[in-house]
PDB file of C-alpha atoms in Angstrom:
ATOM      1  CA  MET A  82     -23.805  -1.479  25.012  1.00  0.00           C
ATOM      2  CA  GLY A  83     -25.321   1.606  25.690  1.00  0.00           C
ATOM      3  CA  ASN A  84     -27.859   3.420  23.350  1.00  0.00           C
ATOM      4  CA  LEU A  85     -27.507   1.921  19.791  1.00  0.00           C
ATOM      5  CA  THR A  86     -29.635   4.480  17.969  1.00  0.00           C
ATOM      6  CA  PRO A  87     -27.624   7.697  18.012  1.00  0.00           C
ATOM      7  CA  ARG A  88     -26.054   8.599  14.735  1.00  0.00           C
ATOM      8  CA  ARG A  89     -22.561  10.139  14.509  1.00  0.00           C
ATOM      9  CA  ASP A  90     -20.333  11.662  11.956  1.00  0.00           C
ATOM     10  CA  ILE A  91     -17.137   9.525  12.235  1.00  0.00           C
ATOM     11  CA  THR A  92     -13.736  10.699  10.724  1.00  0.00           C
ATOM     12  CA  ASP A  93     -10.670   8.422  10.836  1.00  0.00           C
ATOM     13  CA  VAL A  94      -7.910  10.246  12.821  1.00  0.00           C
ATOM     14  CA  ARG A  95      -5.374  10.043   9.898  1.00  0.00           C
ATOM     15  CA  ASP A  96      -7.948  12.039   7.685  1.00  0.00           C
ATOM     16  CA  VAL A  97      -8.332  14.303  10.626  1.00  0.00           C
ATOM     17  CA  VAL A  98      -4.431  14.908  11.014  1.00  0.00           C
ATOM     18  CA  ARG A  99      -4.423  15.519   7.165  1.00  0.00           C
ATOM     19  CA  ALA A 100      -7.114  18.040   7.602  1.00  0.00           C
ATOM     20  CA  TYR A 101      -5.352  19.931  10.410  1.00  0.00           C
ATOM     21  CA  ARG A 102      -2.027  20.151   8.165  1.00  0.00           C
ATOM     22  CA  LEU A 103      -4.179  21.570   5.277  1.00  0.00           C
ATOM     23  CA  LEU A 104      -5.789  24.151   7.506  1.00  0.00           C
ATOM     24  CA  ILE A 105      -2.418  25.189   8.681  1.00  0.00           C
ATOM     25  CA  GLU A 106      -1.249  25.883   5.383  1.00  0.00           C
ATOM     26  CA  HIS A 107      -4.504  27.372   3.679  1.00  0.00           C
ATOM     27  CA  GLY A 108      -6.955  28.088   6.621  1.00  0.00           C
ATOM     28  CA  GLU A 109      -8.044  31.482   7.529  1.00  0.00           C
ATOM     29  CA  PRO A 110      -7.189  32.434  11.117  1.00  0.00           C
ATOM     30  CA  GLY A 111     -10.311  32.930  13.209  1.00  0.00           C
ATOM     31  CA  GLU A 112     -12.568  30.873  10.756  1.00  0.00           C
ATOM     32  CA  ALA A 113     -14.146  27.753  12.141  1.00  0.00           C
ATOM     33  CA  TYR A 114     -13.951  24.733   9.976  1.00  0.00           C
ATOM     34  CA  ASN A 115     -15.665  21.397  10.641  1.00  0.00           C
ATOM     35  CA  VAL A 116     -13.282  18.432  10.252  1.00  0.00           C
ATOM     36  CA  CYS A 117     -15.872  15.866   9.384  1.00  0.00           C
ATOM     37  CA  SER A 118     -17.394  13.547   6.733  1.00  0.00           C
ATOM     38  CA  GLY A 119     -20.820  14.920   6.453  1.00  0.00           C
ATOM     39  CA  ARG A 120     -22.276  11.433   6.608  1.00  0.00           C
ATOM     40  CA  ASP A 121     -23.664  10.038   9.899  1.00  0.00           C
ATOM     41  CA  LEU A 122     -23.776   6.522  10.991  1.00  0.00           C
ATOM     42  CA  ALA A 123     -25.913   4.733  13.468  1.00  0.00           C
ATOM     43  CA  ILE A 124     -23.934   3.280  16.536  1.00  0.00           C
ATOM     44  CA  ALA A 125     -25.613  -0.012  15.851  1.00  0.00           C
ATOM     45  CA  GLU A 126     -24.461  -0.077  12.196  1.00  0.00           C
ATOM     46  CA  LEU A 127     -20.875   0.686  13.491  1.00  0.00           C
ATOM     47  CA  ALA A 128     -20.955  -1.926  16.007  1.00  0.00           C
ATOM     48  CA  GLU A 129     -22.513  -4.394  13.517  1.00  0.00           C
ATOM     49  CA  LEU A 130     -19.812  -3.621  10.817  1.00  0.00           C
ATOM     50  CA  LEU A 131     -17.146  -4.487  13.490  1.00  0.00           C
ATOM     51  CA  VAL A 132     -18.747  -7.588  14.805  1.00  0.00           C
ATOM     52  CA  GLY A 133     -18.995  -8.685  10.958  1.00  0.00           C
ATOM     53  CA  MET A 134     -15.272  -8.078  10.402  1.00  0.00           C
ATOM     54  CA  ALA A 135     -14.398  -9.800  13.720  1.00  0.00           C
ATOM     55  CA  ASN A 136     -15.918 -12.882  12.437  1.00  0.00           C
ATOM     56  CA  VAL A 137     -17.067 -13.826  16.036  1.00  0.00           C
ATOM     57  CA  PRO A 138     -20.619 -14.743  16.721  1.00  0.00           C
ATOM     58  CA  MET A 139     -22.103 -12.199  18.856  1.00  0.00           C
ATOM     59  CA  HIS A 140     -25.382 -10.467  19.546  1.00  0.00           C
ATOM     60  CA  LEU A 141     -25.681  -6.780  20.048  1.00  0.00           C
ATOM     61  CA  GLU A 142     -27.852  -5.616  22.854  1.00  0.00           C
ATOM     62  CA  ALA A 143     -28.376  -2.158  24.377  1.00  0.00           C
ATOM     63  CA  ASP A 144     -28.175  -2.255  28.155  1.00  0.00           C
ATOM     64  CA  PRO A 145     -30.275   0.474  29.668  1.00  0.00           C
ATOM     65  CA  ASP A 146     -27.874   0.925  32.612  1.00  0.00           C
ATOM     66  CA  LEU A 147     -25.229   2.086  30.120  1.00  0.00           C
ATOM     67  CA  GLN A 148     -27.551   4.767  28.338  1.00  0.00           C
ATOM     68  CA  ARG A 149     -27.127   8.427  28.919  1.00  0.00           C
ATOM     69  CA  PRO A 150     -30.031  10.291  30.690  1.00  0.00           C
ATOM     70  CA  VAL A 151     -29.656  12.665  27.872  1.00  0.00           C
ATOM     71  CA  GLU A 152     -28.380  11.699  24.347  1.00  0.00           C
ATOM     72  CA  THR A 153     -27.922  13.773  21.262  1.00  0.00           C
ATOM     73  CA  PRO A 154     -29.560  11.762  18.626  1.00  0.00           C
ATOM     74  CA  VAL A 155     -27.666  13.040  15.591  1.00  0.00           C
ATOM     75  CA  LEU A 156     -24.271  14.655  15.333  1.00  0.00           C
ATOM     76  CA  LEU A 157     -23.486  15.411  11.796  1.00  0.00           C
ATOM     77  CA  GLY A 158     -21.089  18.197  10.537  1.00  0.00           C
ATOM     78  CA  ASP A 159     -21.090  20.082   7.170  1.00  0.00           C
ATOM     79  CA  PRO A 160     -17.727  19.920   5.822  1.00  0.00           C
ATOM     80  CA  THR A 161     -18.310  22.508   3.124  1.00  0.00           C
ATOM     81  CA  ARG A 162     -16.106  25.053   4.300  1.00  0.00           C
ATOM     82  CA  ILE A 163     -12.803  22.981   4.736  1.00  0.00           C
ATOM     83  CA  ARG A 164     -13.484  21.548   1.281  1.00  0.00           C
ATOM     84  CA  GLN A 165     -13.845  24.647  -0.355  1.00  0.00           C
ATOM     85  CA  THR A 166     -10.660  26.520   1.395  1.00  0.00           C
ATOM     86  CA  THR A 167      -8.288  23.392   1.312  1.00  0.00           C
ATOM     87  CA  GLY A 168      -9.816  20.832  -1.029  1.00  0.00           C
ATOM     88  CA  TRP A 169      -9.958  18.250   1.746  1.00  0.00           C
ATOM     89  CA  VAL A 170     -12.285  15.306   1.882  1.00  0.00           C
ATOM     90  CA  PRO A 171     -12.040  12.134   3.928  1.00  0.00           C
ATOM     91  CA  GLU A 172     -10.171   9.307   2.087  1.00  0.00           C
ATOM     92  CA  ILE A 173     -10.185   6.474   4.529  1.00  0.00           C
ATOM     93  CA  SER A 174     -13.473   4.663   4.747  1.00  0.00           C
ATOM     94  CA  ILE A 175     -15.184   3.426   7.846  1.00  0.00           C
ATOM     95  CA  GLU A 176     -14.452  -0.203   6.853  1.00  0.00           C
ATOM     96  CA  THR A 177     -10.865   0.438   6.563  1.00  0.00           C
ATOM     97  CA  THR A 178     -10.874   2.278   9.955  1.00  0.00           C
ATOM     98  CA  LEU A 179     -12.587  -0.481  11.569  1.00  0.00           C
ATOM     99  CA  ALA A 180     -10.364  -3.160   9.904  1.00  0.00           C
ATOM    100  CA  ASP A 181      -7.330  -1.271  10.975  1.00  0.00           C
ATOM    101  CA  VAL A 182      -8.246  -0.880  14.413  1.00  0.00           C
ATOM    102  CA  LEU A 183      -9.513  -4.728  14.762  1.00  0.00           C
ATOM    103  CA  ASP A 184      -5.964  -5.765  13.192  1.00  0.00           C
ATOM    104  CA  ASP A 185      -4.168  -3.399  15.844  1.00  0.00           C
ATOM    105  CA  ARG A 186      -6.213  -5.377  18.729  1.00  0.00           C
ATOM    106  CA  ARG A 187      -5.641  -8.650  17.502  1.00  0.00           C
ATOM    107  CA  ARG A 188      -1.895  -7.930  17.287  1.00  0.00           C
ATOM    108  CA  LEU A 189      -2.124  -6.709  20.907  1.00  0.00           C
ATOM    109  CA  LEU A 190      -3.591  -9.815  22.057  1.00  0.00           C
ATOM    110  CA  ALA A 191      -1.405 -12.174  20.039  1.00  0.00           C
TER     111      ALA A 191
END
């Protein structure tokens, strides 16, 4: 894997679609809205969660050849405006997202 230390604000696409629908109905034209959870997670934590769910013995290791020369250490959004305007908050946990992705991949490989 590449760099495992960056932290990212990850939101399930199903929550994102719900946010877009609410913005179409309640958003103000021309305003900017961050569709995000407001919580960040290290790539290493995300990968460890997935490996744990996969129930496959695996060691995660950063490969220097896969690392970007310039990396943004933290990408974290502030969902305050979308929450205040539409009432939207993400409902799908990262664990559910990863479990669904893993199940989908397993179905394709079966």
